[in-house]
Short mmCIF file of C-alpha atoms in Angstrom, two decimals:
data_model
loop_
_atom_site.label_atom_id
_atom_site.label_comp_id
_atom_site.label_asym_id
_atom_site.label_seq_id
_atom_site.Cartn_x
_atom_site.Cartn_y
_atom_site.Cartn_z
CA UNK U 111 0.00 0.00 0.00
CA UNK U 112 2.97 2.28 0.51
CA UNK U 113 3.26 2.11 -3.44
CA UNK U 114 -0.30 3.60 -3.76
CA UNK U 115 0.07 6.61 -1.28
CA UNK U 116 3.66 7.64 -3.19
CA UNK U 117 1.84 7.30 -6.71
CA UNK U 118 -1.67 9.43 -5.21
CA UNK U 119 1.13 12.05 -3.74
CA UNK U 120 2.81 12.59 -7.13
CA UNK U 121 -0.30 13.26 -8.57
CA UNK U 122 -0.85 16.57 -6.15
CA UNK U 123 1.47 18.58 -8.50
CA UNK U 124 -1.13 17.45 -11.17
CA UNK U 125 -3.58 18.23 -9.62
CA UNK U 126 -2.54 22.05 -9.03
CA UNK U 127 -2.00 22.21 -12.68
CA UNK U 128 -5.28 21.21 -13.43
CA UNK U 129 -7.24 23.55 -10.66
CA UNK U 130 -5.03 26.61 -11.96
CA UNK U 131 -5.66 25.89 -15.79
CA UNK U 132 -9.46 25.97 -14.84
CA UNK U 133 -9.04 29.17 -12.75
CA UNK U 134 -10.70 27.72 -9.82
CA UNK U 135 -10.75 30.23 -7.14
CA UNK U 136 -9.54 28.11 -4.05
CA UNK U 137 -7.34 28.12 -1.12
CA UNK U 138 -4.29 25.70 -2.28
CA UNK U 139 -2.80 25.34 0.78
CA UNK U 140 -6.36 23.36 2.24
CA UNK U 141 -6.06 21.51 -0.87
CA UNK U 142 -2.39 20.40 -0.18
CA UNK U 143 -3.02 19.83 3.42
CA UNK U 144 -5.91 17.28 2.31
CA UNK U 145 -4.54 15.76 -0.10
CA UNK U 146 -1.57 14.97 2.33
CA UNK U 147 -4.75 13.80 4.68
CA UNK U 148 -5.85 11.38 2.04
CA UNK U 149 -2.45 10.00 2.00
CA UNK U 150 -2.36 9.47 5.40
CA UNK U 151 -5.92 7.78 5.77
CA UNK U 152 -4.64 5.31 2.95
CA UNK U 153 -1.76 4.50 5.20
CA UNK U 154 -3.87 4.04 7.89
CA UNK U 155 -6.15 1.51 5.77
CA UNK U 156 -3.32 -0.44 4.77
CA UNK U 157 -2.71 -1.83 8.37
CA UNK U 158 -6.88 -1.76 8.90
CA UNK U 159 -8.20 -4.93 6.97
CA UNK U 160 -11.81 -4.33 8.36
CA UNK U 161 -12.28 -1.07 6.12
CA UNK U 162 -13.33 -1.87 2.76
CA UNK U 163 -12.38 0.13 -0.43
CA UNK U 164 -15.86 1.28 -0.25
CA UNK U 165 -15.82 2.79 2.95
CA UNK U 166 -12.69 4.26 2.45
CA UNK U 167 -13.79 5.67 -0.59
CA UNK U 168 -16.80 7.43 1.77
CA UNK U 169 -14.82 8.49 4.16
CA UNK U 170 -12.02 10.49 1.53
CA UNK U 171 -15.63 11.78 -0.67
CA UNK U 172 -16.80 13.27 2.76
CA UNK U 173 -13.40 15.00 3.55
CA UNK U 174 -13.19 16.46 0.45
CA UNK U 175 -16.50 18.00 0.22
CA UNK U 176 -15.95 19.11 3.93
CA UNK U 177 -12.83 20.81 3.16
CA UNK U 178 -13.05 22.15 -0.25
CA UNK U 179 -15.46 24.39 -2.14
CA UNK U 180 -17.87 22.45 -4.89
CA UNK U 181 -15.70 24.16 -7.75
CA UNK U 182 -12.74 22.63 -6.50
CA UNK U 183 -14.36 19.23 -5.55
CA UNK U 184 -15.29 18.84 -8.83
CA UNK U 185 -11.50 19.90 -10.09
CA UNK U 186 -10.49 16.93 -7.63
CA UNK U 187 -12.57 14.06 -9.16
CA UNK U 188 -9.74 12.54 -11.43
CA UNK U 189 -7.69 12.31 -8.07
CA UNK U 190 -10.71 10.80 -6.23
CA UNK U 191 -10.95 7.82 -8.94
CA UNK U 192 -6.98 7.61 -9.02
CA UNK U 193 -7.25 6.50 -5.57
CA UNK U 194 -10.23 4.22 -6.72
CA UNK U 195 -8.39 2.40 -9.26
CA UNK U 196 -5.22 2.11 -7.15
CA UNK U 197 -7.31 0.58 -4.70
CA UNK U 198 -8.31 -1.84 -6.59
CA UNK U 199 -5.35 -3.07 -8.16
CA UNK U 200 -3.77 -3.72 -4.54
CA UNK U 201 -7.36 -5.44 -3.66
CA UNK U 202 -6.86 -7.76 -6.73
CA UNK U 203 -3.55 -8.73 -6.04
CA UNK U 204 -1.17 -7.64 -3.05
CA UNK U 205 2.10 -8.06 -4.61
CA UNK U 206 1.21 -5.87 -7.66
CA UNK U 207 4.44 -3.76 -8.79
CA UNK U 208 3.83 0.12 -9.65
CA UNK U 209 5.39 0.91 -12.72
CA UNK U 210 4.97 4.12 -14.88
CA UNK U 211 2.58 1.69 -17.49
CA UNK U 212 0.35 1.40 -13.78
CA UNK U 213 0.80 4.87 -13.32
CA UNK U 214 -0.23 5.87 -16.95
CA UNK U 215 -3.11 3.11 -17.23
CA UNK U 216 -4.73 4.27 -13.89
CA UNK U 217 -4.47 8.04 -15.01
CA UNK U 218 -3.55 8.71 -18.73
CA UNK U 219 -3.06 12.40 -18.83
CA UNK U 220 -0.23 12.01 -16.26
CA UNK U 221 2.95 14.60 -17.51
CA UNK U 222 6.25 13.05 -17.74
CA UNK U 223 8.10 13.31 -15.20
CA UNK U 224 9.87 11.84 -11.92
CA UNK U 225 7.54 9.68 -10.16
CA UNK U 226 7.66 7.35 -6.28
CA UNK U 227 8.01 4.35 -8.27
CA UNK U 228 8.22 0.78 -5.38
CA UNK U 229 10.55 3.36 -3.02
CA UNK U 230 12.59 5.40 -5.94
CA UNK U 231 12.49 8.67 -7.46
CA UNK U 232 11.93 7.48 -11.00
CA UNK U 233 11.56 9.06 -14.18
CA UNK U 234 8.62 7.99 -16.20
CA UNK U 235 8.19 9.03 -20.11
CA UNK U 236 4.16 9.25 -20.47
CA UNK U 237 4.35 9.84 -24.10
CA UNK U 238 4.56 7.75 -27.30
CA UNK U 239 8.46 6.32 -27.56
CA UNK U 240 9.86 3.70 -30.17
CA UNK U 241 6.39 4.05 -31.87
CA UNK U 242 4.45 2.87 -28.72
CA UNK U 243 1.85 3.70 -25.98
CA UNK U 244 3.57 5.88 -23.09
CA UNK U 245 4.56 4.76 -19.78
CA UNK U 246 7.96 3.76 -20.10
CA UNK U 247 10.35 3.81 -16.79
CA UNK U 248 13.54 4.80 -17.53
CA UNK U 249 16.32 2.90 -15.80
CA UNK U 250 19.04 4.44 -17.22
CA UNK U 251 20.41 7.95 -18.46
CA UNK U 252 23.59 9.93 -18.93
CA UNK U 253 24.45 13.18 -20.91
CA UNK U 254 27.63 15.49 -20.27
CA UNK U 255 26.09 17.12 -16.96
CA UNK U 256 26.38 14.27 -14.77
CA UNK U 257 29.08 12.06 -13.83
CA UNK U 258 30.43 8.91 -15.34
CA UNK U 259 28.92 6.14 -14.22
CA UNK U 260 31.22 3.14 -12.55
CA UNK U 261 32.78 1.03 -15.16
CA UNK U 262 33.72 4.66 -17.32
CA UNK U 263 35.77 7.82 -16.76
CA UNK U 264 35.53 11.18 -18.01
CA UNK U 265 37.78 12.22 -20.61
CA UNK U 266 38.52 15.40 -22.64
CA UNK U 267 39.89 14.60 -25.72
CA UNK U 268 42.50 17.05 -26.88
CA UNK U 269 41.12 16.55 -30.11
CA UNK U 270 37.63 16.35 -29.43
CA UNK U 271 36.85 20.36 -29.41
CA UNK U 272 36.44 20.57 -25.56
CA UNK U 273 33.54 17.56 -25.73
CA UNK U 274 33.57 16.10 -22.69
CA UNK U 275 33.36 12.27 -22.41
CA UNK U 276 32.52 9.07 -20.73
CA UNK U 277 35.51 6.61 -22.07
CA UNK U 278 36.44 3.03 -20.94
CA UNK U 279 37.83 3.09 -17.31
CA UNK U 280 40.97 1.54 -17.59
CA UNK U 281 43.26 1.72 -20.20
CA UNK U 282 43.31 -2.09 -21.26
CA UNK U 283 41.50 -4.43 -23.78
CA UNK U 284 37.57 -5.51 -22.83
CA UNK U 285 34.70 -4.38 -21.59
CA UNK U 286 33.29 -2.17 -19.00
CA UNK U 287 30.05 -2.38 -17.48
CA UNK U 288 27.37 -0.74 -15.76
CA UNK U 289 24.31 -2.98 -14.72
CA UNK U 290 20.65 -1.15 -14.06
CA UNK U 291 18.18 -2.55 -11.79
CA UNK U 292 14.57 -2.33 -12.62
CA UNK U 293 13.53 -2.62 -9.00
CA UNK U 294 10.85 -5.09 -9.23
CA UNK U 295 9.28 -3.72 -12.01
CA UNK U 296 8.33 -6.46 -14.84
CA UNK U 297 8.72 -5.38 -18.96
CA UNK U 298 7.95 -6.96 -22.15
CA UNK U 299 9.33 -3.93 -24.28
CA UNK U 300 12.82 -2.23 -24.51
CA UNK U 301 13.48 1.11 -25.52
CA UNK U 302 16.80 3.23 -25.63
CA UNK U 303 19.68 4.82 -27.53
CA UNK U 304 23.02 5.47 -27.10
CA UNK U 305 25.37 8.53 -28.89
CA UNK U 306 29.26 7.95 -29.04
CA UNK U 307 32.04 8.68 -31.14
CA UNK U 308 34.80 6.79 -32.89
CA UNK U 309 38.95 7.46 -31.16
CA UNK U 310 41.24 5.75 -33.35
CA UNK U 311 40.76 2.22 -35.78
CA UNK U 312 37.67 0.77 -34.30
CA UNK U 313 37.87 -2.70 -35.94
CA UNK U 314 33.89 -3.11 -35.81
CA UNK U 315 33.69 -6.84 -35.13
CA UNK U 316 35.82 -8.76 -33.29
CA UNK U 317 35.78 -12.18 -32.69
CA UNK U 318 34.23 -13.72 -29.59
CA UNK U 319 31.32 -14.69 -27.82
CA UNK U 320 28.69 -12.59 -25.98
CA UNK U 321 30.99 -12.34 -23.04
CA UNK U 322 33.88 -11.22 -24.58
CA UNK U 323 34.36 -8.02 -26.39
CA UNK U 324 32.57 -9.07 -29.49
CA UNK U 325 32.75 -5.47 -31.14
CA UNK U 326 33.85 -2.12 -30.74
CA UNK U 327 31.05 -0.26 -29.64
CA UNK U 328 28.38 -0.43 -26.81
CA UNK U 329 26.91 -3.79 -26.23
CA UNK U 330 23.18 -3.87 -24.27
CA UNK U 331 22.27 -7.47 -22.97
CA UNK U 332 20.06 -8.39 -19.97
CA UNK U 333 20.40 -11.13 -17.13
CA UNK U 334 22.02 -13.52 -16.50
CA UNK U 335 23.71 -15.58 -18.58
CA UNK U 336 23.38 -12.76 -20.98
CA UNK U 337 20.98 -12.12 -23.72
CA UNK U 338 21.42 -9.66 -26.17
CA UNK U 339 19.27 -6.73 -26.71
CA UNK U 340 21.18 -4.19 -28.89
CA UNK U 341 24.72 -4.28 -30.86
CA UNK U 342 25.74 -0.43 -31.35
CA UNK U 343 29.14 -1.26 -33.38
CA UNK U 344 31.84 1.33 -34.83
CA UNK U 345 33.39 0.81 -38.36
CA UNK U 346 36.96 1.78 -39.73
CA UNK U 347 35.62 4.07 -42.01
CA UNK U 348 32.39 5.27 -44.03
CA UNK U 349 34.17 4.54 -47.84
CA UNK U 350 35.16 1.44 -47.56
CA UNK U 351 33.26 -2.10 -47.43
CA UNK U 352 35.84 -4.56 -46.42
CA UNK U 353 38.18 -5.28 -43.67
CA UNK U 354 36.47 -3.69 -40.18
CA UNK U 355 33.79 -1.90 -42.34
CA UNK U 356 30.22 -2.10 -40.69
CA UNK U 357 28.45 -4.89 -41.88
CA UNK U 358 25.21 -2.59 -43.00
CA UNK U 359 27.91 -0.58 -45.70
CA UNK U 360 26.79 -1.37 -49.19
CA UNK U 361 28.64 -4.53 -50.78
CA UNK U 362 30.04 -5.40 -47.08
CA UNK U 363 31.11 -9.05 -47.17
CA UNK U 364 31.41 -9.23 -43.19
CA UNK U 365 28.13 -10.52 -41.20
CA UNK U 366 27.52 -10.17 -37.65
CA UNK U 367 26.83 -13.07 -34.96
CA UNK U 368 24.21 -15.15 -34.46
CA UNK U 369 23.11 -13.75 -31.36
CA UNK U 370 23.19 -9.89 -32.64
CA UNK U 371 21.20 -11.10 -35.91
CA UNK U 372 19.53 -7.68 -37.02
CA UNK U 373 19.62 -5.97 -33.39
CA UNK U 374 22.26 -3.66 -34.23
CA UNK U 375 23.43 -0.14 -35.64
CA UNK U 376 26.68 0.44 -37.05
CA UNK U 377 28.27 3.86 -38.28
CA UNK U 378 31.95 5.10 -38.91
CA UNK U 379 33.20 8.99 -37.66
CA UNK U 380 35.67 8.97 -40.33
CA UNK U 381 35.32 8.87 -44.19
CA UNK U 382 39.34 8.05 -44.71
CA UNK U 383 41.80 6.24 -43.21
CA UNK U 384 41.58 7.25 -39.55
CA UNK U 385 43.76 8.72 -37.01
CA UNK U 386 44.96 6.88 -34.07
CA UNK U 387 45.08 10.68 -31.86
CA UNK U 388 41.72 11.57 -33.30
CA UNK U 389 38.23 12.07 -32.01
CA UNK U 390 35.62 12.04 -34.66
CA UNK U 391 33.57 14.43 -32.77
CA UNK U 392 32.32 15.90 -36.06
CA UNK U 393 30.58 12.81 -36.78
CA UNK U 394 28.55 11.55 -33.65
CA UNK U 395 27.94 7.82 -34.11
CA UNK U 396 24.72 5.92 -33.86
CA UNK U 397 22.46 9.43 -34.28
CA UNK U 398 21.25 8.02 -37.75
CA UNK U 399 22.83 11.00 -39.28
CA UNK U 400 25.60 11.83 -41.94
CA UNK U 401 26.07 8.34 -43.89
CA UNK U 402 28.58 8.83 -46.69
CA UNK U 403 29.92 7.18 -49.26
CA UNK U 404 28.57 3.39 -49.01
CA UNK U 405 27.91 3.66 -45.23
CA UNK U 406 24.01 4.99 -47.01
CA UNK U 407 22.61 2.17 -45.74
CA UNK U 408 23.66 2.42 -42.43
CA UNK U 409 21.59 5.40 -41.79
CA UNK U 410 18.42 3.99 -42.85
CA UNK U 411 17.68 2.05 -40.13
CA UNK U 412 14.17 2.01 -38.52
CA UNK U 413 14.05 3.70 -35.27
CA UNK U 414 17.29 5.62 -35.58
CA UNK U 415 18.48 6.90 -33.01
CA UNK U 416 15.90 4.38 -31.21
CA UNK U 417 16.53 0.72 -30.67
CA UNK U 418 13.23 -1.25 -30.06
CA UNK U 419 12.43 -4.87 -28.78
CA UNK U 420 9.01 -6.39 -28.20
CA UNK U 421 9.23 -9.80 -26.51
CA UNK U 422 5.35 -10.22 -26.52
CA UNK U 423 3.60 -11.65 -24.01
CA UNK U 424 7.07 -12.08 -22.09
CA UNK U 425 7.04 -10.94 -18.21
CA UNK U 426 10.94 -9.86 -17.63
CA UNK U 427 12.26 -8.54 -14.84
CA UNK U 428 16.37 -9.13 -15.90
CA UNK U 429 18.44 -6.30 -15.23
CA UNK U 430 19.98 -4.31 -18.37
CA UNK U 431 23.78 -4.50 -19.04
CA UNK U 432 25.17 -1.15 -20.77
CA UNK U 433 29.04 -2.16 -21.43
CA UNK U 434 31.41 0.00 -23.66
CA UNK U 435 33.82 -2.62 -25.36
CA UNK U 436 37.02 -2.49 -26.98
CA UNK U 437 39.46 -5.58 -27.91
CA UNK U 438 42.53 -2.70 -27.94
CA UNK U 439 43.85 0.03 -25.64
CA UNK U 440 43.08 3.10 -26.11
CA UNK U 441 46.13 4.28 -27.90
CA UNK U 442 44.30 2.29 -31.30
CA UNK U 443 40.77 2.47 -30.41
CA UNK U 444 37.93 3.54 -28.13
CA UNK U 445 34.45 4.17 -28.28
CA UNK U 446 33.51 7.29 -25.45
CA UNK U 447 29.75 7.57 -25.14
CA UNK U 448 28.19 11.29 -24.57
CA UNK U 449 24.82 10.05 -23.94
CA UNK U 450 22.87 7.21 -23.29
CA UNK U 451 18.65 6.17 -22.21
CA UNK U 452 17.44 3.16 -21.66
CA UNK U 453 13.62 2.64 -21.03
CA UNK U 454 11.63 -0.33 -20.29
CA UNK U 455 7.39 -0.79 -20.29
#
């Protein structure tokens, strides 16, 4: 139940919005206080078994129309049957998870935005994303204001125009990894992209197994033992179509594993032979942008920037596995990332 009063409470700022847009003349502080009173009387059911969601119901109808002019009672409805169908989920089954998709389904105008999701401060994206209904949770982000995650360290590349970076930590072959939780919180769809550029001869594929460093590039799996979810691989270069050329450049002879079959992007920063010093911060990879040459095809894949994968009628709960691999040190390759989201529904 403590899910339910965190969702109801998140939905307070909502419901400001909504008595201010239809200039209800009203004292907002009563209608903060009892809201937070509602809150409270649904923590109080929760250890009161005797009280039945009808009575409860009752009991918040009469405080509101006690406390709070008819105008704003009627401003307060949507709240009123929030609480109704929260109720009711908990009633049908006491270990229900809330997830943004719970949040969404019991109230569908709900903004984006951060959320009490089972005991975190989460952020939930209410609107349409990789083509599909909102209420996606996001369990992972990064851009250039935060920190580096564990597993990465920040880097500014003397010849990356002041970008600053999140690079491999460590300045040796493999992969680094950051693993995200989904606290509880079951999915059947995946939803994410990830923007990085090309340091050096990034040889594209390399050989080995799921576990090793399989390409140059980011690698997104979940569980364990690991299952892939997206390949996002970096070329040699953007003229070329053999040797460590993406395997989506026209003519390309080189295919990627099994396990990646068509779950993968692949672009090159550079349309020459590359630098081992340079950056190709000109050329972001991944953003389904700037294709020359007979890297064309590359950018013409659907979804780009997106990645998307529908597993159904699937209930999955694995963890997602963001690593950054590279089978070289740095001084011939790397693949820094400047941003990354992952979402799940």
């Amino acid at each position: 139940m403590d899910n339910i009063s965190l969702v109801l409470q998140n939905k307070i700022d909502y419901l400001m919005r909504q008595v201010n847009d239809n200039n209800v003349n009203s004292n907002l502080s009563l209608i903060q206080d009892t809201m937070n009173s509602i809150i409270q009387q649904i923590m109080v059911h929760a250890n009161n078994t005797n009280r039945s969601t009808d009575e409860l119901l009752q009991l918040l109808n009469a405080s509101l129309i006690k406390d709070i002019s008819i105008p704003t009672a009627a401003a307060v409805n949507d709240v009123l049957l929030i609480v109704k169908e929260l109720l009711q989920i908990q009633n049908g089954s006491s270990t229900q998870t809330v997830s943004c998709k719970v949040i969404k389904a019991a109230h569908p105008n709900s903004p984006s935005g951060y959320y009490h999701v089972n005991g975190h401060n989460t952020y939930c994206y209410m609107g349409e994303l990789c083509g599909q209904d909102g209420g996606w949770t996001r369990i992972a982000y990064l851009d250039m204001t935060m920190n580096c995650p564990s597993g990465l360290q920040e880097w500014f590349p003397s010849s990356g125009k002041g970008n600053r970076v999140c690079r491999r930590k460590g300045n040796s072959a493999g992969c680094r990894s950051n693993v995200f939780q989904t606290n509880g919180i079951s999915y059947s769809q995946i939803c994410g992209k990830v923007v990085g550029y090309q340091k050096g001869r990034t040889d594209g594929l390399n050989i080995g197994n799921i576990n090793k460093p399989y390409i140059d590039g980011v690698s997104i799996t979940r569980g364990s033992p690991r299952k892939h979810v997206w390949s996002y691989i970096a070329g040699i270069r953007s003229d070329v179509n053999t040797g460590a050329t993406c395997p989506c450049n026209a003519g390309a002879t080189n295919t990627v594993p099994s396990f990646v079959g068509e779950h993968y992007y692949c672009e090159s920063g550079a349309n020459s032979e590359p630098s081992l010093t340079t950056v190709y911060t000109g050329d972001p990879l991944w953003d389904g942008n700037n294709c020359p040459s007979v890297e064309a095809p590359c950018c013409n894949g659907t979804g780009l920037p997106w990645f998307f994968r529908d597993y159904g009628n699937a209930t999955i709960t694995d963890y997602i596995e963001l690593r950054v691999c590279g089978n070289e040190v740095w001084g011939n390759e790397d693949t820094p990332v400047q941003l990354y989201e992952i979402y799940v529904k």
